[in-house]
């Protein structure tokens, strides 16, 4: 009987030090046996990875899981057949804590100071980047078009700091962590650095949702937005806002993306540490994740928090709870074993009914992990619509193949979502079921997610094509990584985990955002597999690491281009915010306040108190910009808001003539129905004349 | 208590029982996997019983209606009422962020 993967790689414990537990006669304890690697590593690096060797247990005549540290090759599952013999010095004096000769050699000053110097330079360049970026020149290419040279240099220095520390003979974890944080600040966080206010219409709208719950004493308004049926995130921030005694979250909105991506990167690092082992590969996986994450779901939003919870549960499942099911049918060595194979259906049936082995953690630690994982799963259910299904799918895959202890977590997640949707979301599915099943009239997700978005000027088209290309390349790299992983561990579960979110494609009516989610939920695993592929690539020839460093720089430059591609109309200015707050403060509740188009911070407050329009049956006026003057006549809002971002949206995305918003304002005023009460450039406020058309 | 409250109660009771069972399973010593103690078997039976009760409650508190709607293309059964009135307003679908 072979028991494998029943412990955390490299935790250095033999299972006998677990208080309150006797040695399990079925699952022999793991042993830590340091060995000298059978062959030298081609690149001379010691990743300190953990290997698992199945060594015979004389007492039971079985194989026990054995973790072997301090060897160069990547983590491998080696079976009894054809494995290298465990050297006689396995229990010798060179244990995991014994330094190798290379560990005692002094590191040159270049390696000591290069990474910190580059990191400091990157940080120092950021204020220069903010000062030299002219946001008034934003166009179809977005942020990349206007970002000052200092911004690009800061990004290059941040990449250099990461690479320099990774190439160091003894990479320091605190320095790698610091360099990663600065890399995130210079890439994901670049808009937060150079823009004085948070960009992104939806972030401001969600800020408005928080405001509505805060002003409603914790009660969400009814019949306003489907997202209020999953109000946990809004309620959480309303609580924080009230506890802090503030009335707005503008600063939180601005810095939320880099902060939450840093947390995601920690999750990816922890996952990669469990899946790949080593000292360097997990960092590469985290950087790959940051560099390929163009999806921009990291704005102030429920899904951003949901992914933190998802990664937490996944890290538990693939880390401390990771195990493998003992196969009682003797087929554990498939496909290379000599045991006679039984029919596949029988192996699967017996395997499904056999509980996974117990990880060698103290029972109370296991129970604490179950408790924390359950809390995360319970917290996801009322926070977001799609994230719970992603983690349920991934946990279900892991449970079916017996890769984690605690299959009850799948039941907890399913029941939490089912009960929440049935009871708390009753009004939603009674009135909005077509959002899930589709009304038969909506375009499919493929149409709305890909084809409909290929619009705009040259910059817009180019950026959107890059958005299609990058996920394709990510998947290609991950498939190569899956092949590498398969060759080493005979394991296809990771690629299956990445593919699980594709089941969301069944919800065709969800719209274009669905494809963003499919990519995002699979991205952590895809990037870990990608890191494995890159590691394999680099190990064949050390010189290839230079190519990878250049590739990393290009990837991070491309993420600035792709993420910032919509910044012409996602940019929000302090003036936009000020005039919007002033309008809500000076307009009676119940009035209809509408923006010309659905960009800008028009929803930052007043949700549920003011009419947002767009509800006239049978009329195609989802926004006034659809057909401005007829829609204005039809909706006849009390206040019309105009921002520069609306003007740019029309020009770079919808092919309208420059100055189109000024034409709309002029015609509205000329009709006698509206008075221009504020104007500064493209920012304007139109108020309905009290006496009607004049 | 309303049906919804009973359903939530059954759900939290199930969580408690699953927690208790996890405690018993993980702290038991010297037992082969899959062959639990008497306490473990009793808790497993309790979990199964509570799960059955929860499923029945869920069916009678919206589950049957939801399945009926899914099978009939979203048609709300005539005898169904919403918990709260949404005011007839059509809530907005989650918005695409980079549109």
PDB file of N, CA, C and O in Angstrom, chain A residues 20 200 222-223 225-227 297 358 363 366-367 370 378 385 405 408 415-416 419 422-423 426-427 429-430 432-433 435 437 453 467 510 513 566 570, chain B residues 4 8 11 14 18 22-23 25-26 28-29 33 51 58 61-63 66 69-70 76 80-84 86 89 91-99:
ATOM      1  N   UNK A  20      -1.237  13.657  21.297  1.00  0.00           N
ATOM      2  CA  UNK A  20      -2.564  13.065  21.371  1.00  0.00           C
ATOM      3  C   UNK A  20      -2.871  12.084  20.274  1.00  0.00           C
ATOM      4  O   UNK A  20      -4.000  11.691  20.065  1.00  0.00           O
ATOM      5  N   UNK A 200     -12.796  53.841 -12.596  1.00  0.00           N
ATOM      6  CA  UNK A 200     -13.727  52.733 -12.693  1.00  0.00           C
ATOM      7  C   UNK A 200     -15.117  53.123 -12.192  1.00  0.00           C
ATOM      8  O   UNK A 200     -15.341  53.318 -11.004  1.00  0.00           O
ATOM      9  N   UNK A 222     -34.654  48.179  -1.712  1.00  0.00           N
ATOM     10  CA  UNK A 222     -35.314  47.142  -2.500  1.00  0.00           C
ATOM     11  C   UNK A 222     -35.537  47.602  -3.939  1.00  0.00           C
ATOM     12  O   UNK A 222     -35.795  48.774  -4.188  1.00  0.00           O
ATOM     13  N   UNK A 223     -35.442  46.630  -4.855  1.00  0.00           N
ATOM     14  CA  UNK A 223     -35.803  46.894  -6.246  1.00  0.00           C
ATOM     15  C   UNK A 223     -34.883  47.848  -6.973  1.00  0.00           C
ATOM     16  O   UNK A 223     -35.294  48.501  -7.929  1.00  0.00           O
ATOM     17  N   UNK A 225     -31.091  47.168  -7.524  1.00  0.00           N
ATOM     18  CA  UNK A 225     -30.042  46.487  -8.266  1.00  0.00           C
ATOM     19  C   UNK A 225     -29.949  45.054  -7.779  1.00  0.00           C
ATOM     20  O   UNK A 225     -30.029  44.786  -6.571  1.00  0.00           O
ATOM     21  N   UNK A 226     -29.761  44.136  -8.718  1.00  0.00           N
ATOM     22  CA  UNK A 226     -29.705  42.710  -8.371  1.00  0.00           C
ATOM     23  C   UNK A 226     -28.568  42.403  -7.405  1.00  0.00           C
ATOM     24  O   UNK A 226     -28.643  41.459  -6.625  1.00  0.00           O
ATOM     25  N   UNK A 227     -27.526  43.218  -7.452  1.00  0.00           N
ATOM     26  CA  UNK A 227     -26.382  42.940  -6.585  1.00  0.00           C
ATOM     27  C   UNK A 227     -26.701  43.098  -5.104  1.00  0.00           C
ATOM     28  O   UNK A 227     -25.979  42.606  -4.253  1.00  0.00           O
ATOM     29  N   UNK A 297     -10.679  42.686 -12.069  1.00  0.00           N
ATOM     30  CA  UNK A 297     -11.765  42.470 -11.124  1.00  0.00           C
ATOM     31  C   UNK A 297     -11.272  42.793  -9.713  1.00  0.00           C
ATOM     32  O   UNK A 297     -11.857  42.355  -8.732  1.00  0.00           O
ATOM     33  N   UNK A 358      -5.165  10.667   6.418  1.00  0.00           N
ATOM     34  CA  UNK A 358      -5.165  11.776   7.357  1.00  0.00           C
ATOM     35  C   UNK A 358      -3.845  12.530   7.250  1.00  0.00           C
ATOM     36  O   UNK A 358      -2.784  11.922   7.363  1.00  0.00           O
ATOM     37  N   UNK A 363      -4.690  16.991  15.500  1.00  0.00           N
ATOM     38  CA  UNK A 363      -6.138  17.069  15.274  1.00  0.00           C
ATOM     39  C   UNK A 363      -6.702  18.468  15.472  1.00  0.00           C
ATOM     40  O   UNK A 363      -7.565  18.901  14.721  1.00  0.00           O
ATOM     41  N   UNK A 366      -6.080  20.539  12.473  1.00  0.00           N
ATOM     42  CA  UNK A 366      -6.995  20.151  11.397  1.00  0.00           C
ATOM     43  C   UNK A 366      -8.379  20.760  11.632  1.00  0.00           C
ATOM     44  O   UNK A 366      -8.995  21.319  10.724  1.00  0.00           O
ATOM     45  N   UNK A 367      -8.844  20.661  12.865  1.00  0.00           N
ATOM     46  CA  UNK A 367     -10.184  21.177  13.175  1.00  0.00           C
ATOM     47  C   UNK A 367     -10.224  22.693  13.005  1.00  0.00           C
ATOM     48  O   UNK A 367     -11.220  23.238  12.517  1.00  0.00           O
ATOM     49  N   UNK A 370     -10.489  23.308   9.350  1.00  0.00           N
ATOM     50  CA  UNK A 370     -11.875  23.055   8.897  1.00  0.00           C
ATOM     51  C   UNK A 370     -12.765  24.249   9.246  1.00  0.00           C
ATOM     52  O   UNK A 370     -13.589  24.697   8.444  1.00  0.00           O
ATOM     53  N   UNK A 378     -18.853  30.012   4.104  1.00  0.00           N
ATOM     54  CA  UNK A 378     -20.115  30.640   4.520  1.00  0.00           C
ATOM     55  C   UNK A 378     -20.111  32.126   4.174  1.00  0.00           C
ATOM     56  O   UNK A 378     -21.151  32.697   3.849  1.00  0.00           O
ATOM     57  N   UNK A 385     -22.248  36.365  -6.472  1.00  0.00           N
ATOM     58  CA  UNK A 385     -23.091  35.401  -7.165  1.00  0.00           C
ATOM     59  C   UNK A 385     -22.311  34.216  -7.711  1.00  0.00           C
ATOM     60  O   UNK A 385     -22.773  33.074  -7.647  1.00  0.00           O
ATOM     61  N   UNK A 405      -8.331  16.292   2.741  1.00  0.00           N
ATOM     62  CA  UNK A 405      -9.053  15.755   3.878  1.00  0.00           C
ATOM     63  C   UNK A 405     -10.131  16.767   4.271  1.00  0.00           C
ATOM     64  O   UNK A 405      -9.845  17.961   4.376  1.00  0.00           O
ATOM     65  N   UNK A 408     -16.379  17.122   3.859  1.00  0.00           N
ATOM     66  CA  UNK A 408     -17.579  17.797   4.345  1.00  0.00           C
ATOM     67  C   UNK A 408     -17.618  19.264   3.963  1.00  0.00           C
ATOM     68  O   UNK A 408     -18.698  19.869   3.912  1.00  0.00           O
ATOM     69  N   UNK A 415     -24.526  23.576   0.611  1.00  0.00           N
ATOM     70  CA  UNK A 415     -25.715  23.897   1.404  1.00  0.00           C
ATOM     71  C   UNK A 415     -25.786  25.387   1.715  1.00  0.00           C
ATOM     72  O   UNK A 415     -26.869  25.977   1.708  1.00  0.00           O
ATOM     73  N   UNK A 416     -24.637  26.005   1.989  1.00  0.00           N
ATOM     74  CA  UNK A 416     -24.645  27.445   2.285  1.00  0.00           C
ATOM     75  C   UNK A 416     -25.204  28.230   1.103  1.00  0.00           C
ATOM     76  O   UNK A 416     -26.066  29.104   1.274  1.00  0.00           O
ATOM     77  N   UNK A 419     -29.116  27.188   0.512  1.00  0.00           N
ATOM     78  CA  UNK A 419     -30.046  27.759   1.490  1.00  0.00           C
ATOM     79  C   UNK A 419     -30.099  29.274   1.349  1.00  0.00           C
ATOM     80  O   UNK A 419     -31.177  29.875   1.403  1.00  0.00           O
ATOM     81  N   UNK A 422     -32.074  30.111  -1.842  1.00  0.00           N
ATOM     82  CA  UNK A 422     -33.495  29.755  -1.711  1.00  0.00           C
ATOM     83  C   UNK A 422     -34.229  30.701  -0.772  1.00  0.00           C
ATOM     84  O   UNK A 422     -35.337  31.153  -1.076  1.00  0.00           O
ATOM     85  N   UNK A 423     -33.633  30.987   0.361  1.00  0.00           N
ATOM     86  CA  UNK A 423     -34.348  31.755   1.382  1.00  0.00           C
ATOM     87  C   UNK A 423     -34.096  33.254   1.224  1.00  0.00           C
ATOM     88  O   UNK A 423     -35.035  34.034   1.038  1.00  0.00           O
ATOM     89  N   UNK A 426     -34.869  34.777  -2.415  1.00  0.00           N
ATOM     90  CA  UNK A 426     -36.151  34.380  -2.997  1.00  0.00           C
ATOM     91  C   UNK A 426     -36.684  35.435  -3.972  1.00  0.00           C
ATOM     92  O   UNK A 426     -37.116  35.114  -5.067  1.00  0.00           O
ATOM     93  N   UNK A 427     -36.634  36.683  -3.563  1.00  0.00           N
ATOM     94  CA  UNK A 427     -37.131  37.731  -4.456  1.00  0.00           C
ATOM     95  C   UNK A 427     -36.334  37.791  -5.751  1.00  0.00           C
ATOM     96  O   UNK A 427     -36.872  38.120  -6.805  1.00  0.00           O
ATOM     97  N   UNK A 429     -34.770  35.222  -7.417  1.00  0.00           N
ATOM     98  CA  UNK A 429     -35.107  34.215  -8.438  1.00  0.00           C
ATOM     99  C   UNK A 429     -36.579  34.236  -8.815  1.00  0.00           C
ATOM    100  O   UNK A 429     -36.951  33.732  -9.868  1.00  0.00           O
ATOM    101  N   UNK A 430     -37.415  34.838  -7.983  1.00  0.00           N
ATOM    102  CA  UNK A 430     -38.809  34.980  -8.408  1.00  0.00           C
ATOM    103  C   UNK A 430     -38.953  36.032  -9.502  1.00  0.00           C
ATOM    104  O   UNK A 430     -39.837  35.930 -10.357  1.00  0.00           O
ATOM    105  N   UNK A 432     -35.994  37.592 -11.185  1.00  0.00           N
ATOM    106  CA  UNK A 432     -34.837  37.768 -12.063  1.00  0.00           C
ATOM    107  C   UNK A 432     -34.226  36.450 -12.532  1.00  0.00           C
ATOM    108  O   UNK A 432     -33.034  36.406 -12.831  1.00  0.00           O
ATOM    109  N   UNK A 433     -35.021  35.400 -12.562  1.00  0.00           N
ATOM    110  CA  UNK A 433     -34.461  34.100 -12.920  1.00  0.00           C
ATOM    111  C   UNK A 433     -33.862  34.107 -14.320  1.00  0.00           C
ATOM    112  O   UNK A 433     -32.934  33.354 -14.631  1.00  0.00           O
ATOM    113  N   UNK A 435     -31.919  36.098 -15.523  1.00  0.00           N
ATOM    114  CA  UNK A 435     -30.488  36.419 -15.494  1.00  0.00           C
ATOM    115  C   UNK A 435     -29.646  35.146 -15.494  1.00  0.00           C
ATOM    116  O   UNK A 435     -28.503  35.142 -15.925  1.00  0.00           O
ATOM    117  N   UNK A 437     -31.146  31.834 -16.408  1.00  0.00           N
ATOM    118  CA  UNK A 437     -31.561  30.911 -17.470  1.00  0.00           C
ATOM    119  C   UNK A 437     -31.541  31.556 -18.842  1.00  0.00           C
ATOM    120  O   UNK A 437     -31.534  30.874 -19.853  1.00  0.00           O
ATOM    121  N   UNK A 453     -17.434  43.498 -27.985  1.00  0.00           N
ATOM    122  CA  UNK A 453     -16.466  44.412 -27.375  1.00  0.00           C
ATOM    123  C   UNK A 453     -15.373  44.859 -28.339  1.00  0.00           C
ATOM    124  O   UNK A 453     -14.585  45.724 -27.996  1.00  0.00           O
ATOM    125  N   UNK A 467      -6.412  41.559 -25.150  1.00  0.00           N
ATOM    126  CA  UNK A 467      -7.160  40.893 -24.073  1.00  0.00           C
ATOM    127  C   UNK A 467      -7.621  39.500 -24.478  1.00  0.00           C
ATOM    128  O   UNK A 467      -7.866  38.654 -23.629  1.00  0.00           O
ATOM    129  N   UNK A 510     -25.520  35.704 -18.518  1.00  0.00           N
ATOM    130  CA  UNK A 510     -24.846  36.569 -17.554  1.00  0.00           C
ATOM    131  C   UNK A 510     -24.136  37.738 -18.240  1.00  0.00           C
ATOM    132  O   UNK A 510     -23.872  38.751 -17.632  1.00  0.00           O
ATOM    133  N   UNK A 513     -19.234  39.825 -18.875  1.00  0.00           N
ATOM    134  CA  UNK A 513     -18.340  39.713 -17.724  1.00  0.00           C
ATOM    135  C   UNK A 513     -18.033  38.258 -17.408  1.00  0.00           C
ATOM    136  O   UNK A 513     -17.057  37.959 -16.723  1.00  0.00           O
ATOM    137  N   UNK A 566      -8.857  51.210 -21.083  1.00  0.00           N
ATOM    138  CA  UNK A 566     -10.143  51.929 -21.023  1.00  0.00           C
ATOM    139  C   UNK A 566     -10.056  53.215 -20.211  1.00  0.00           C
ATOM    140  O   UNK A 566     -11.087  53.803 -19.893  1.00  0.00           O
ATOM    141  N   UNK A 570     -12.578  55.631 -18.167  1.00  0.00           N
ATOM    142  CA  UNK A 570     -12.711  55.138 -16.795  1.00  0.00           C
ATOM    143  C   UNK A 570     -12.049  56.089 -15.797  1.00  0.00           C
ATOM    144  O   UNK A 570     -12.185  55.918 -14.593  1.00  0.00           O
TER     145      UNK A 570
ATOM    146  N   UNK B   4     -38.866  29.757   6.602  1.00  0.00           N
ATOM    147  CA  UNK B   4     -37.486  30.206   6.336  1.00  0.00           C
ATOM    148  C   UNK B   4     -36.641  30.077   7.598  1.00  0.00           C
ATOM    149  O   UNK B   4     -35.483  29.624   7.546  1.00  0.00           O
ATOM    150  N   UNK B   8     -33.245  27.830   8.140  1.00  0.00           N
ATOM    151  CA  UNK B   8     -31.955  28.326   8.654  1.00  0.00           C
ATOM    152  C   UNK B   8     -31.548  27.564   9.911  1.00  0.00           C
ATOM    153  O   UNK B   8     -30.372  27.225  10.090  1.00  0.00           O
ATOM    154  N   UNK B  11     -30.193  24.284   8.996  1.00  0.00           N
ATOM    155  CA  UNK B  11     -28.867  24.442   8.388  1.00  0.00           C
ATOM    156  C   UNK B  11     -27.788  24.618   9.458  1.00  0.00           C
ATOM    157  O   UNK B  11     -26.747  23.956   9.427  1.00  0.00           O
ATOM    158  N   UNK B  14     -27.192  21.484  11.309  1.00  0.00           N
ATOM    159  CA  UNK B  14     -26.358  20.574  10.511  1.00  0.00           C
ATOM    160  C   UNK B  14     -24.883  20.952  10.619  1.00  0.00           C
ATOM    161  O   UNK B  14     -24.019  20.082  10.763  1.00  0.00           O
ATOM    162  N   UNK B  18     -22.019  18.548  11.984  1.00  0.00           N
ATOM    163  CA  UNK B  18     -20.838  18.220  11.173  1.00  0.00           C
ATOM    164  C   UNK B  18     -19.555  18.588  11.919  1.00  0.00           C
ATOM    165  O   UNK B  18     -18.555  17.871  11.856  1.00  0.00           O
ATOM    166  N   UNK B  22     -16.710  16.019  12.966  1.00  0.00           N
ATOM    167  CA  UNK B  22     -15.302  16.241  12.591  1.00  0.00           C
ATOM    168  C   UNK B  22     -14.417  16.138  13.830  1.00  0.00           C
ATOM    169  O   UNK B  22     -13.334  15.555  13.787  1.00  0.00           O
ATOM    170  N   UNK B  23     -14.877  16.692  14.937  1.00  0.00           N
ATOM    171  CA  UNK B  23     -14.110  16.629  16.183  1.00  0.00           C
ATOM    172  C   UNK B  23     -13.878  15.168  16.590  1.00  0.00           C
ATOM    173  O   UNK B  23     -12.760  14.767  16.905  1.00  0.00           O
ATOM    174  N   UNK B  25     -14.099  12.435  14.735  1.00  0.00           N
ATOM    175  CA  UNK B  25     -13.300  11.690  13.756  1.00  0.00           C
ATOM    176  C   UNK B  25     -11.817  12.042  13.888  1.00  0.00           C
ATOM    177  O   UNK B  25     -10.957  11.162  13.936  1.00  0.00           O
ATOM    178  N   UNK B  26     -11.532  13.331  13.985  1.00  0.00           N
ATOM    179  CA  UNK B  26     -10.129  13.737  13.953  1.00  0.00           C
ATOM    180  C   UNK B  26      -9.405  13.495  15.274  1.00  0.00           C
ATOM    181  O   UNK B  26      -8.186  13.404  15.289  1.00  0.00           O
ATOM    182  N   UNK B  28     -10.145  10.899  17.267  1.00  0.00           N
ATOM    183  CA  UNK B  28     -10.129   9.475  17.598  1.00  0.00           C
ATOM    184  C   UNK B  28      -8.752   8.914  17.270  1.00  0.00           C
ATOM    185  O   UNK B  28      -8.092   9.361  16.329  1.00  0.00           O
ATOM    186  N   UNK B  29      -8.316   7.971  18.047  1.00  0.00           N
ATOM    187  CA  UNK B  29      -6.974   7.413  17.849  1.00  0.00           C
ATOM    188  C   UNK B  29      -7.056   5.895  17.705  1.00  0.00           C
ATOM    189  O   UNK B  29      -7.953   5.250  18.241  1.00  0.00           O
ATOM    190  N   UNK B  33      -9.271   3.907   9.281  1.00  0.00           N
ATOM    191  CA  UNK B  33     -10.113   4.839   8.547  1.00  0.00           C
ATOM    192  C   UNK B  33     -11.396   4.141   8.114  1.00  0.00           C
ATOM    193  O   UNK B  33     -11.389   3.006   7.659  1.00  0.00           O
ATOM    194  N   UNK B  51     -29.665  16.442   7.515  1.00  0.00           N
ATOM    195  CA  UNK B  51     -29.570  16.807   6.096  1.00  0.00           C
ATOM    196  C   UNK B  51     -30.882  16.505   5.384  1.00  0.00           C
ATOM    197  O   UNK B  51     -31.371  17.305   4.574  1.00  0.00           O
ATOM    198  N   UNK B  58     -36.127  22.762   2.655  1.00  0.00           N
ATOM    199  CA  UNK B  58     -35.761  23.585   1.499  1.00  0.00           C
ATOM    200  C   UNK B  58     -36.750  23.381   0.352  1.00  0.00           C
ATOM    201  O   UNK B  58     -37.128  24.337  -0.333  1.00  0.00           O
ATOM    202  N   UNK B  61     -39.837  25.287   1.173  1.00  0.00           N
ATOM    203  CA  UNK B  61     -39.660  26.734   1.349  1.00  0.00           C
ATOM    204  C   UNK B  61     -38.982  27.360   0.142  1.00  0.00           C
ATOM    205  O   UNK B  61     -38.053  28.151   0.276  1.00  0.00           O
ATOM    206  N   UNK B  62     -39.428  26.993  -0.994  1.00  0.00           N
ATOM    207  CA  UNK B  62     -38.929  27.634  -2.202  1.00  0.00           C
ATOM    208  C   UNK B  62     -38.301  26.680  -3.199  1.00  0.00           C
ATOM    209  O   UNK B  62     -38.305  26.956  -4.392  1.00  0.00           O
ATOM    210  N   UNK B  63     -37.777  25.575  -2.716  1.00  0.00           N
ATOM    211  CA  UNK B  63     -37.096  24.653  -3.611  1.00  0.00           C
ATOM    212  C   UNK B  63     -38.003  24.133  -4.712  1.00  0.00           C
ATOM    213  O   UNK B  63     -37.627  24.137  -5.902  1.00  0.00           O
ATOM    214  N   UNK B  66     -38.761  26.906  -7.171  1.00  0.00           N
ATOM    215  CA  UNK B  66     -37.614  27.206  -8.033  1.00  0.00           C
ATOM    216  C   UNK B  66     -37.448  26.137  -9.113  1.00  0.00           C
ATOM    217  O   UNK B  66     -37.243  26.456 -10.294  1.00  0.00           O
ATOM    218  N   UNK B  69     -40.061  26.610 -11.681  1.00  0.00           N
ATOM    219  CA  UNK B  69     -39.745  27.732 -12.587  1.00  0.00           C
ATOM    220  C   UNK B  69     -38.656  27.355 -13.578  1.00  0.00           C
ATOM    221  O   UNK B  69     -38.724  27.731 -14.755  1.00  0.00           O
ATOM    222  N   UNK B  70     -37.671  26.628 -13.106  1.00  0.00           N
ATOM    223  CA  UNK B  70     -36.592  26.224 -14.014  1.00  0.00           C
ATOM    224  C   UNK B  70     -37.120  25.308 -15.111  1.00  0.00           C
ATOM    225  O   UNK B  70     -36.691  25.375 -16.261  1.00  0.00           O
ATOM    226  N   UNK B  76     -43.611  31.874 -13.051  1.00  0.00           N
ATOM    227  CA  UNK B  76     -43.852  31.803 -11.604  1.00  0.00           C
ATOM    228  C   UNK B  76     -45.188  31.104 -11.356  1.00  0.00           C
ATOM    229  O   UNK B  76     -46.207  31.475 -11.961  1.00  0.00           O
ATOM    230  N   UNK B  80     -47.673  31.584  -5.826  1.00  0.00           N
ATOM    231  CA  UNK B  80     -46.411  31.998  -5.203  1.00  0.00           C
ATOM    232  C   UNK B  80     -46.419  33.495  -4.923  1.00  0.00           C
ATOM    233  O   UNK B  80     -46.859  34.285  -5.749  1.00  0.00           O
ATOM    234  N   UNK B  81     -45.935  33.859  -3.745  1.00  0.00           N
ATOM    235  CA  UNK B  81     -45.793  35.273  -3.428  1.00  0.00           C
ATOM    236  C   UNK B  81     -44.349  35.547  -3.037  1.00  0.00           C
ATOM    237  O   UNK B  81     -43.683  34.697  -2.456  1.00  0.00           O
ATOM    238  N   UNK B  82     -43.914  36.751  -3.361  1.00  0.00           N
ATOM    239  CA  UNK B  82     -42.556  37.148  -2.972  1.00  0.00           C
ATOM    240  C   UNK B  82     -42.548  37.511  -1.492  1.00  0.00           C
ATOM    241  O   UNK B  82     -43.565  37.919  -0.923  1.00  0.00           O
ATOM    242  N   UNK B  83     -41.400  37.372  -0.876  1.00  0.00           N
ATOM    243  CA  UNK B  83     -41.275  37.751   0.534  1.00  0.00           C
ATOM    244  C   UNK B  83     -41.439  39.254   0.680  1.00  0.00           C
ATOM    245  O   UNK B  83     -42.133  39.749   1.547  1.00  0.00           O
ATOM    246  N   UNK B  84     -40.798  39.969  -0.190  1.00  0.00           N
ATOM    247  CA  UNK B  84     -40.925  41.424  -0.175  1.00  0.00           C
ATOM    248  C   UNK B  84     -41.256  41.898  -1.573  1.00  0.00           C
ATOM    249  O   UNK B  84     -41.014  41.202  -2.557  1.00  0.00           O
ATOM    250  N   UNK B  86     -40.608  43.946  -4.652  1.00  0.00           N
ATOM    251  CA  UNK B  86     -39.482  44.643  -5.289  1.00  0.00           C
ATOM    252  C   UNK B  86     -39.906  45.924  -5.975  1.00  0.00           C
ATOM    253  O   UNK B  86     -39.103  46.596  -6.597  1.00  0.00           O
ATOM    254  N   UNK B  89     -39.631  47.409 -10.017  1.00  0.00           N
ATOM    255  CA  UNK B  89     -38.443  47.904 -10.703  1.00  0.00           C
ATOM    256  C   UNK B  89     -37.579  46.734 -11.135  1.00  0.00           C
ATOM    257  O   UNK B  89     -37.487  45.733 -10.443  1.00  0.00           O
ATOM    258  N   UNK B  91     -34.240  45.212 -11.377  1.00  0.00           N
ATOM    259  CA  UNK B  91     -32.875  45.433 -10.900  1.00  0.00           C
ATOM    260  C   UNK B  91     -31.886  45.247 -12.033  1.00  0.00           C
ATOM    261  O   UNK B  91     -32.101  44.475 -12.963  1.00  0.00           O
ATOM    262  N   UNK B  92     -30.814  45.971 -11.940  1.00  0.00           N
ATOM    263  CA  UNK B  92     -29.786  45.896 -12.980  1.00  0.00           C
ATOM    264  C   UNK B  92     -28.963  44.636 -12.827  1.00  0.00           C
ATOM    265  O   UNK B  92     -28.692  44.192 -11.722  1.00  0.00           O
ATOM    266  N   UNK B  93     -28.598  44.074 -13.948  1.00  0.00           N
ATOM    267  CA  UNK B  93     -27.696  42.926 -13.909  1.00  0.00           C
ATOM    268  C   UNK B  93     -26.307  43.413 -13.549  1.00  0.00           C
ATOM    269  O   UNK B  93     -25.973  44.580 -13.765  1.00  0.00           O
ATOM    270  N   UNK B  94     -25.487  42.523 -12.996  1.00  0.00           N
ATOM    271  CA  UNK B  94     -24.110  42.921 -12.711  1.00  0.00           C
ATOM    272  C   UNK B  94     -23.448  43.494 -13.952  1.00  0.00           C
ATOM    273  O   UNK B  94     -23.536  42.936 -15.034  1.00  0.00           O
ATOM    274  N   UNK B  95     -22.803  44.598 -13.767  1.00  0.00           N
ATOM    275  CA  UNK B  95     -22.308  45.340 -14.916  1.00  0.00           C
ATOM    276  C   UNK B  95     -20.943  44.852 -15.356  1.00  0.00           C
ATOM    277  O   UNK B  95     -20.126  44.438 -14.548  1.00  0.00           O
ATOM    278  N   UNK B  96     -20.716  44.884 -16.630  1.00  0.00           N
ATOM    279  CA  UNK B  96     -19.391  44.564 -17.147  1.00  0.00           C
ATOM    280  C   UNK B  96     -18.480  45.758 -16.894  1.00  0.00           C
ATOM    281  O   UNK B  96     -18.836  46.890 -17.199  1.00  0.00           O
ATOM    282  N   UNK B  97     -17.330  45.511 -16.318  1.00  0.00           N
ATOM    283  CA  UNK B  97     -16.525  46.635 -15.858  1.00  0.00           C
ATOM    284  C   UNK B  97     -15.763  47.368 -16.949  1.00  0.00           C
ATOM    285  O   UNK B  97     -15.400  48.510 -16.770  1.00  0.00           O
ATOM    286  N   UNK B  98     -15.483  46.720 -18.037  1.00  0.00           N
ATOM    287  CA  UNK B  98     -14.621  47.401 -19.016  1.00  0.00           C
ATOM    288  C   UNK B  98     -15.351  47.593 -20.326  1.00  0.00           C
ATOM    289  O   UNK B  98     -14.783  47.479 -21.375  1.00  0.00           O
ATOM    290  N   UNK B  99     -16.605  47.830 -20.229  1.00  0.00           N
ATOM    291  CA  UNK B  99     -17.384  47.984 -21.440  1.00  0.00           C
ATOM    292  C   UNK B  99     -17.378  49.436 -21.895  1.00  0.00           C
ATOM    293  O   UNK B  99     -17.426  50.310 -21.095  1.00  0.00           O
TER     294      UNK B  99
END
